[in-house]
PDB file of C-alpha atoms in Angstrom:
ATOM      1  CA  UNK A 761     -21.997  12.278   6.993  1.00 55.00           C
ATOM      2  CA  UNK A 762     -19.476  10.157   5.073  1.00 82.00           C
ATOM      3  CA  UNK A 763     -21.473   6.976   3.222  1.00 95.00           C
ATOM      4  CA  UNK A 764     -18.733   5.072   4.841  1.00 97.00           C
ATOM      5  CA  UNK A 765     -19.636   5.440   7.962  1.00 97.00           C
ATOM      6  CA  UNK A 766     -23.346   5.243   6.955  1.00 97.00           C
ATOM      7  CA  UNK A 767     -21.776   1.597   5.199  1.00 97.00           C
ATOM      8  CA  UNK A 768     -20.152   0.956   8.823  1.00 98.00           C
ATOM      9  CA  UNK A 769     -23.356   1.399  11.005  1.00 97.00           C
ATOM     10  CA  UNK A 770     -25.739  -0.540   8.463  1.00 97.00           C
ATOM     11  CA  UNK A 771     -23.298  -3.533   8.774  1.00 97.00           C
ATOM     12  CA  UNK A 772     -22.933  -2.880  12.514  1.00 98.00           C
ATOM     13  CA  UNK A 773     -26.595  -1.639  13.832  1.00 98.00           C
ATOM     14  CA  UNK A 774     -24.697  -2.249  17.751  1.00 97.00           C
ATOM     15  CA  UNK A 775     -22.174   0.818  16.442  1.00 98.00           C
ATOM     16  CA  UNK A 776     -24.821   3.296  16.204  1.00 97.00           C
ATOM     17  CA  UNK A 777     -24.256   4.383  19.992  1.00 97.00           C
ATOM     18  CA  UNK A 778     -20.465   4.879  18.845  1.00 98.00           C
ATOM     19  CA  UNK A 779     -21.577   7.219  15.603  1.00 97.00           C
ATOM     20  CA  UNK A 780     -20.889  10.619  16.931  1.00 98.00           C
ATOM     21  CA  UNK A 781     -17.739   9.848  18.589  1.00 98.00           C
ATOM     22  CA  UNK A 782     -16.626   8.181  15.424  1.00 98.00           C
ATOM     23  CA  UNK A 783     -17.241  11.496  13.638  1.00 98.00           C
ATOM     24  CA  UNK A 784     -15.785  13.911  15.851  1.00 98.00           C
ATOM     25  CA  UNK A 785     -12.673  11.452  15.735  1.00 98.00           C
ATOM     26  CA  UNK A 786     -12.540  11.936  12.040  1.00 98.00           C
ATOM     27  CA  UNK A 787     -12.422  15.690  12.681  1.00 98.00           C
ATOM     28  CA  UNK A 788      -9.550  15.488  14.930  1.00 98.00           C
ATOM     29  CA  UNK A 789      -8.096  13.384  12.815  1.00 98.00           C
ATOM     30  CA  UNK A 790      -9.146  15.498   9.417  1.00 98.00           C
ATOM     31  CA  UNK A 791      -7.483  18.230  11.411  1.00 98.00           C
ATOM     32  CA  UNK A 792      -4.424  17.008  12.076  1.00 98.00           C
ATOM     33  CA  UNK A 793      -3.613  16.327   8.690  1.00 98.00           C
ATOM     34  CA  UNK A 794      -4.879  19.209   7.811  1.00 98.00           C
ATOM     35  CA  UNK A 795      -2.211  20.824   9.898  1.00 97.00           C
ATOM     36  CA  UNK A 796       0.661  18.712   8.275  1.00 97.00           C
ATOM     37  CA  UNK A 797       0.259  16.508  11.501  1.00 98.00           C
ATOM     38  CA  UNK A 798       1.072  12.792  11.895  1.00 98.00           C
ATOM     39  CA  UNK A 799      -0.682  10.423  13.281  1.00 98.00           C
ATOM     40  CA  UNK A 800       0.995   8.059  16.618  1.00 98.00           C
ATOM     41  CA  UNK A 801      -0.566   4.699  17.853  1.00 98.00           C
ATOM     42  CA  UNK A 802       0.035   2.339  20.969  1.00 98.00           C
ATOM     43  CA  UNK A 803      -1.701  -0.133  22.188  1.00 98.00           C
ATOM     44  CA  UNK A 804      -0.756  -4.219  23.545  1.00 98.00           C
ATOM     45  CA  UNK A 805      -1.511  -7.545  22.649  1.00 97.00           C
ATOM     46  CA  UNK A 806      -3.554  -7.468  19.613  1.00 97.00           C
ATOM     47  CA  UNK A 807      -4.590  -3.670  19.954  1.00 98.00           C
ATOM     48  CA  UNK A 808      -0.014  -3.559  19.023  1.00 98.00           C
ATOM     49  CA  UNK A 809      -1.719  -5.331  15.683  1.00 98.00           C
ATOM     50  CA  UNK A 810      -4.503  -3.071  15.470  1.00 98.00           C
ATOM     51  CA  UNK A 811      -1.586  -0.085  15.191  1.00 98.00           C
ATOM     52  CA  UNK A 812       0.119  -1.823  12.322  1.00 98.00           C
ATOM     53  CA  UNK A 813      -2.975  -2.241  10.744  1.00 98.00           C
ATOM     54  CA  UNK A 814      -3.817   1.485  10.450  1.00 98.00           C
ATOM     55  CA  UNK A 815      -0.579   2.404   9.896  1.00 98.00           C
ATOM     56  CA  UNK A 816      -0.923   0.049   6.581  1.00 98.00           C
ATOM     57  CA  UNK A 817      -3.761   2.236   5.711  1.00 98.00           C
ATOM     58  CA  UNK A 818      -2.898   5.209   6.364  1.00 98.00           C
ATOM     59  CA  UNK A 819       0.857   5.458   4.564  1.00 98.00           C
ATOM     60  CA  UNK A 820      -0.349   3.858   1.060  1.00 98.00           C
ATOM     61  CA  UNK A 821      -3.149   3.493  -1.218  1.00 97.00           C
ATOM     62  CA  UNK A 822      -6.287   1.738   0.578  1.00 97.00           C
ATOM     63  CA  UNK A 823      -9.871   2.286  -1.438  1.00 96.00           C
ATOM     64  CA  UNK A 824      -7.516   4.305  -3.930  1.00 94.00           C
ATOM     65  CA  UNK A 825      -3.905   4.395  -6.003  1.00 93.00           C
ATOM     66  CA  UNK A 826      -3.379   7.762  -4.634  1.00 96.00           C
ATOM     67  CA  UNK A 827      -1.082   8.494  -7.210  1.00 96.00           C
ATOM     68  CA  UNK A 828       1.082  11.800  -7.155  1.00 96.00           C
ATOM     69  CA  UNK A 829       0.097  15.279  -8.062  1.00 95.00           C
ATOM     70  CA  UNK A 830       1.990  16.394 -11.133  1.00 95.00           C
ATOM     71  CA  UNK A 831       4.206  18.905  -8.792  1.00 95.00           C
ATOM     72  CA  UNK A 832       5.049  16.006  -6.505  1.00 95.00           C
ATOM     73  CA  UNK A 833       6.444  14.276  -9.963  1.00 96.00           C
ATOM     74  CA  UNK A 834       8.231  16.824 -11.400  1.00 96.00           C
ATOM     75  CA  UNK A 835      10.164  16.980  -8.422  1.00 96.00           C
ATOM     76  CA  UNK A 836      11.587  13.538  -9.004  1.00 96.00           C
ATOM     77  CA  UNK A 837      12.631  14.331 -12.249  1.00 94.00           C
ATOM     78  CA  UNK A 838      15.979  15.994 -10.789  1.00 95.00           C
ATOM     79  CA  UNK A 839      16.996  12.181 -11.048  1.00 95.00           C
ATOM     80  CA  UNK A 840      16.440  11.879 -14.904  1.00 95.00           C
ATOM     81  CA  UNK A 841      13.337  11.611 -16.881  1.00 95.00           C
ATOM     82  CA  UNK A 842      13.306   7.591 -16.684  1.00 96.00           C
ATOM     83  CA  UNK A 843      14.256   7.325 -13.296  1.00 96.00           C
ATOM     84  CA  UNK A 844      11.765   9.839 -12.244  1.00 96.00           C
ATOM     85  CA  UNK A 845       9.470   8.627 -13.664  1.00 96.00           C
ATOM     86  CA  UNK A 846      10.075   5.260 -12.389  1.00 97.00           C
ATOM     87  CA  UNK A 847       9.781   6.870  -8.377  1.00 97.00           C
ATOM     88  CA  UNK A 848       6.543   8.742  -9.486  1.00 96.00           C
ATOM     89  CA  UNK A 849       4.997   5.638 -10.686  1.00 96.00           C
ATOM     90  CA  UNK A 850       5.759   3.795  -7.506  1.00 97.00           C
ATOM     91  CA  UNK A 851       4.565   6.074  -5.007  1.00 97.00           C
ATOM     92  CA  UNK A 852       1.376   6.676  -3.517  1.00 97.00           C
ATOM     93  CA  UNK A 853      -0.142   9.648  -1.171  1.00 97.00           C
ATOM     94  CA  UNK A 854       0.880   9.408   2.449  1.00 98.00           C
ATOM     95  CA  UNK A 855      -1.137   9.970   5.503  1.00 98.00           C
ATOM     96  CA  UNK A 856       2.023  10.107   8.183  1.00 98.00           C
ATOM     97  CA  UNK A 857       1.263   7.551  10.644  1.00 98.00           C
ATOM     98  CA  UNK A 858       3.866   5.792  13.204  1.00 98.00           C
ATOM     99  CA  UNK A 859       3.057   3.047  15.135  1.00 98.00           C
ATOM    100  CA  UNK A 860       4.490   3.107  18.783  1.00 98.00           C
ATOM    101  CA  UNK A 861       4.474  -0.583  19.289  1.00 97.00           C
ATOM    102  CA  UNK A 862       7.384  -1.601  16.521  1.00 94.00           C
ATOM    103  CA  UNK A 863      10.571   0.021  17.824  1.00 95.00           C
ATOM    104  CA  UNK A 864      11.770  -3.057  19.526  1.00 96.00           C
ATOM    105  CA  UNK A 865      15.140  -2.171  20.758  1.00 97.00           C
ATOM    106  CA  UNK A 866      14.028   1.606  21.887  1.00 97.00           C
ATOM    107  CA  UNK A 867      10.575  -0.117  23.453  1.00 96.00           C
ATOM    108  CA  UNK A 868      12.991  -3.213  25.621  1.00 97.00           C
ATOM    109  CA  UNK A 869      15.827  -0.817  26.651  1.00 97.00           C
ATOM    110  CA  UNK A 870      13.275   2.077  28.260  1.00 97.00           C
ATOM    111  CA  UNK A 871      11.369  -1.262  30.229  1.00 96.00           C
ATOM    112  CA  UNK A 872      14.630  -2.474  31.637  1.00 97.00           C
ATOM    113  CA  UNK A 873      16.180   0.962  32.384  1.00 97.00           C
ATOM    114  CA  UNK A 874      13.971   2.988  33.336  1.00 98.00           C
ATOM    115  CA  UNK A 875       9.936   2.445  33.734  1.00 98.00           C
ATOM    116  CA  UNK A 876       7.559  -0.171  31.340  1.00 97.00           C
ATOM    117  CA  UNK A 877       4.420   1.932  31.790  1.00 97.00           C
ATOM    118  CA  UNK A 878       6.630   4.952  30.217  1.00 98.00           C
ATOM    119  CA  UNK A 879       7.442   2.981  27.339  1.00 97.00           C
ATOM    120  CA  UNK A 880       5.009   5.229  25.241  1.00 98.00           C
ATOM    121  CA  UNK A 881       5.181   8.172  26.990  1.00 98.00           C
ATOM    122  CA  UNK A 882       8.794   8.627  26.031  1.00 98.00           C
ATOM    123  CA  UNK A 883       7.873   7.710  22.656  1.00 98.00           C
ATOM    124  CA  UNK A 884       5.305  10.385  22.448  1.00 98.00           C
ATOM    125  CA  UNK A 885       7.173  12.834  24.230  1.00 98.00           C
ATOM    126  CA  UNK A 886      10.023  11.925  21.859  1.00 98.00           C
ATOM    127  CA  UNK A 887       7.725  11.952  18.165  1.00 98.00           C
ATOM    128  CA  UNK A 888       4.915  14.159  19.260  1.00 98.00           C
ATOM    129  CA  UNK A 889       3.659  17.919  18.112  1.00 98.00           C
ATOM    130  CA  UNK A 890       1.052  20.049  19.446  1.00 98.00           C
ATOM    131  CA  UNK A 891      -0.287  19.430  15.460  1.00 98.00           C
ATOM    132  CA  UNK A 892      -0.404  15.725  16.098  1.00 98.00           C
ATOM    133  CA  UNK A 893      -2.602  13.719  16.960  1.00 98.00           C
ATOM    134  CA  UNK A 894      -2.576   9.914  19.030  1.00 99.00           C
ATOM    135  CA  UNK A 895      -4.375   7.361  19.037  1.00 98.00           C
ATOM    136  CA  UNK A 896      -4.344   4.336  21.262  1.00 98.00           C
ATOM    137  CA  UNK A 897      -6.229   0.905  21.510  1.00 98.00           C
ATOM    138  CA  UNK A 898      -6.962   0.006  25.112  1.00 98.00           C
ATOM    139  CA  UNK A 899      -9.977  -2.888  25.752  1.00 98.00           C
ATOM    140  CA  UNK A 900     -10.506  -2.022  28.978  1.00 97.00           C
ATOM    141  CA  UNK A 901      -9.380   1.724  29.033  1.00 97.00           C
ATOM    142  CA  UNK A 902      -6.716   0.979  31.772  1.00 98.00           C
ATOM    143  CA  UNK A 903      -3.860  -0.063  29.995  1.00 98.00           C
ATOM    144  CA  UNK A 904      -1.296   1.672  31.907  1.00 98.00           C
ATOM    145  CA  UNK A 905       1.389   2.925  29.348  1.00 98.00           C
ATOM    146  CA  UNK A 906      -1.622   3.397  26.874  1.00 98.00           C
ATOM    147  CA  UNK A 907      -3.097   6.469  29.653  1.00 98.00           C
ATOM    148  CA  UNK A 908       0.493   7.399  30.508  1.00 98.00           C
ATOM    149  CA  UNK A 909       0.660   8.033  26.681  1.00 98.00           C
ATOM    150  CA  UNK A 910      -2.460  10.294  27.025  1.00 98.00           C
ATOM    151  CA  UNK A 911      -0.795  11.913  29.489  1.00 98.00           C
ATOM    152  CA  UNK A 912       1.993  12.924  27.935  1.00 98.00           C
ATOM    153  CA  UNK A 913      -0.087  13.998  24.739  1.00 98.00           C
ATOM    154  CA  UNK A 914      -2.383  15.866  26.140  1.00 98.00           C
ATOM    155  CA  UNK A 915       0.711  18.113  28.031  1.00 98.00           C
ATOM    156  CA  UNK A 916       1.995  18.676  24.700  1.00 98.00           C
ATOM    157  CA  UNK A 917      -1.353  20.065  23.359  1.00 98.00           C
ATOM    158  CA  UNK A 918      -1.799  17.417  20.761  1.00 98.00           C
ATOM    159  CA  UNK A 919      -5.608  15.782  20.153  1.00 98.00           C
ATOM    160  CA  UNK A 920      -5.842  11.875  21.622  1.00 98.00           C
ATOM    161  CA  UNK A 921      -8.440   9.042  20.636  1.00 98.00           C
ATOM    162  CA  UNK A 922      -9.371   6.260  22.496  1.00 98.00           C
ATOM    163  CA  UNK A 923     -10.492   2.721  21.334  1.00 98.00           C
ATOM    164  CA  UNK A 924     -11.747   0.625  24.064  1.00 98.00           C
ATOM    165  CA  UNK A 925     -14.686  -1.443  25.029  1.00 98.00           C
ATOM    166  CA  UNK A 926     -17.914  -0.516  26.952  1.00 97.00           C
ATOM    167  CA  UNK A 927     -16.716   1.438  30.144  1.00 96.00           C
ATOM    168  CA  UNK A 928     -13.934   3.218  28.525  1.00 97.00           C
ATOM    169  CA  UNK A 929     -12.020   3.044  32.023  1.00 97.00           C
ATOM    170  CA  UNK A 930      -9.870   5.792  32.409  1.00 98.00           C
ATOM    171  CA  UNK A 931      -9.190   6.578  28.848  1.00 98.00           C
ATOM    172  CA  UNK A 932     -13.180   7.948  28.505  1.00 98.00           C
ATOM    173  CA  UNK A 933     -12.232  11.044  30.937  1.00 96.00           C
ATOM    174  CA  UNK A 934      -8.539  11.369  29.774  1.00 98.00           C
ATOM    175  CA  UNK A 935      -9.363  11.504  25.671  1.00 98.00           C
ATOM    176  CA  UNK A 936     -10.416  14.099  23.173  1.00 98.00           C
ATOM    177  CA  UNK A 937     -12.568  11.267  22.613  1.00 98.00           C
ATOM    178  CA  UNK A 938     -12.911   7.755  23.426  1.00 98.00           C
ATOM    179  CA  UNK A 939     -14.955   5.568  21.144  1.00 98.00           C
ATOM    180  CA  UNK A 940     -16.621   2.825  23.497  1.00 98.00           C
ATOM    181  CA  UNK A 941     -17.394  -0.577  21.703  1.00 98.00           C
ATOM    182  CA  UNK A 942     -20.701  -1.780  23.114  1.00 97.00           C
ATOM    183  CA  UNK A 943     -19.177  -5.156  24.625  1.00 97.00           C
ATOM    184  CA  UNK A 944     -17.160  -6.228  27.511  1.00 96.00           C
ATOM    185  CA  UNK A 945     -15.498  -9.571  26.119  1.00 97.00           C
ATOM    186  CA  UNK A 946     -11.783  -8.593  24.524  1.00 97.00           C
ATOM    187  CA  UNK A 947     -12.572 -10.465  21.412  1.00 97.00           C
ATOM    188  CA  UNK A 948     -15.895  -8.879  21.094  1.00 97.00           C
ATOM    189  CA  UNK A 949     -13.977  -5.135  21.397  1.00 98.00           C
ATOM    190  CA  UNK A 950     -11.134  -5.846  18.897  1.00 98.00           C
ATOM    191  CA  UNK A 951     -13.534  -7.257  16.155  1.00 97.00           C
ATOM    192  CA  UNK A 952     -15.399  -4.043  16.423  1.00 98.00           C
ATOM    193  CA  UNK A 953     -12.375  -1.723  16.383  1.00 98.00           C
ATOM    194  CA  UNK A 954     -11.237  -2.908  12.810  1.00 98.00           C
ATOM    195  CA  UNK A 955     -14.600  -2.079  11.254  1.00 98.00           C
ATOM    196  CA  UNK A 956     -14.405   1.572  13.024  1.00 98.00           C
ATOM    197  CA  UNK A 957     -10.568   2.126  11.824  1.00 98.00           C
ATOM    198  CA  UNK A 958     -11.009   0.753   8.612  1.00 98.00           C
ATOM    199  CA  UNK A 959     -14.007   3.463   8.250  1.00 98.00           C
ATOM    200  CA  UNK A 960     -11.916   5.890   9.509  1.00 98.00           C
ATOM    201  CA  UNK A 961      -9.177   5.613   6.847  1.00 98.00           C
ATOM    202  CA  UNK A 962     -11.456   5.312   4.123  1.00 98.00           C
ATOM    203  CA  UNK A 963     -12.979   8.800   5.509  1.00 98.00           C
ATOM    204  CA  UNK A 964      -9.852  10.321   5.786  1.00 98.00           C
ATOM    205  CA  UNK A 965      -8.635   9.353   2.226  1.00 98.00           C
ATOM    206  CA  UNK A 966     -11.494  10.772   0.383  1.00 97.00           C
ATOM    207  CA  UNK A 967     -11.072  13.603   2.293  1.00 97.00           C
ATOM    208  CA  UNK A 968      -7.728  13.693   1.078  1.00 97.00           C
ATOM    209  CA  UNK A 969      -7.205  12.271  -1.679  1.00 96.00           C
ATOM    210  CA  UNK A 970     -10.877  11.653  -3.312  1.00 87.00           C
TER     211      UNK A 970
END
């Protein structure tokens, strides 16, 4: 297995229950992209942060430049050789991620017109693929527009990932897989879901990108 997550579970002996769920979300995950997928998040609170964050990740360099293969270049040279090579320079390897939790206007409107624990649903609905994949952040596994999400996902064949704490609520029977942070307090749960995401990106761009 990846020396990242090795690096993960040496820094984080509690994690070692979550190891093999960890892995087999990396394979979803490896899949997807694999597939020309993207990637879709939700979550509240600070699990809405947690979705940012891994979209950060995931779109530009993280461990790595990433810079572009020479094919990807010489298509920008259709806008001169300077300019080109100006775009080429500036642009790093993308692992297509969207984050549910930032479309403000489309998130408010669906709440006040039609149902707030469809917000993400319609979202999902709207974005997803059967070769996509979501993920969602969910402390307690219950969040209710984070499972109607799930829902949704699963009906449209796509693979779903759970974060959540201990139990996994309803999220641990609804997910592909659910990876259950040892711990019951919210602040315990969120400050072990960064370590696991982070590991996951850095997985997924070696795997990608080397």
């Amino acid at each position: 297995m990846s020396h990242a997550l090795e690096r993960l579970i040496k820094k984080y002996p509690e994690l070692e229950s979550c190891r093999e769920d960890i892995a087999k979300a990396f394979g979803l995950l490896k899949a997807t992209y694999g597939k020309e997928g993207k990637l879709l998040l939700a979550g509240n609170g600070g699990s809405a942060a947690d979705c940012e964050h891994v979209v950060g990740e995931l779109m530009k360099g993280f461990m790595s430049k990433r810079p572009l293969p020479p094919s990807e270049r010489e298509k920008l040279l259709v806008h001169g050789e300077e300019e080109g090579a100006y775009l080429s320079d500036h642009l790093q390897g993308a692992l297509p991620a969207i984050s549910l939790v930032s479309h403000t206007a489309l998130a408010t409107a669906f709440i006040n017109d039609v149902a707030a624990d469809m917000m993400f649903a319609q979202q999902v609905y709207g974005y997803g693929r059967q070769e996509d994949a979501l993920a969602v952040f969910s402390t307690s596994g219950n969040s209710a527009n984070v499972v109607r999400a799930v829902q949704v996902a699963k009906s449209l064949g796509m693979a779903t990932i759970g974060l959540t704490g201990q139990s996994g609520g309803r999220l641990h029977s609804l997910c592909d897989v659910t990876i259950r942070v040892p711990y019951e307090s919210t602040p315990d749960i969120q400050e072990r879901h960064l370590p696991i995401y982070h590991t996951l990106c850095i997985m997924l761009e070696e795997a990608f990108f080397g």
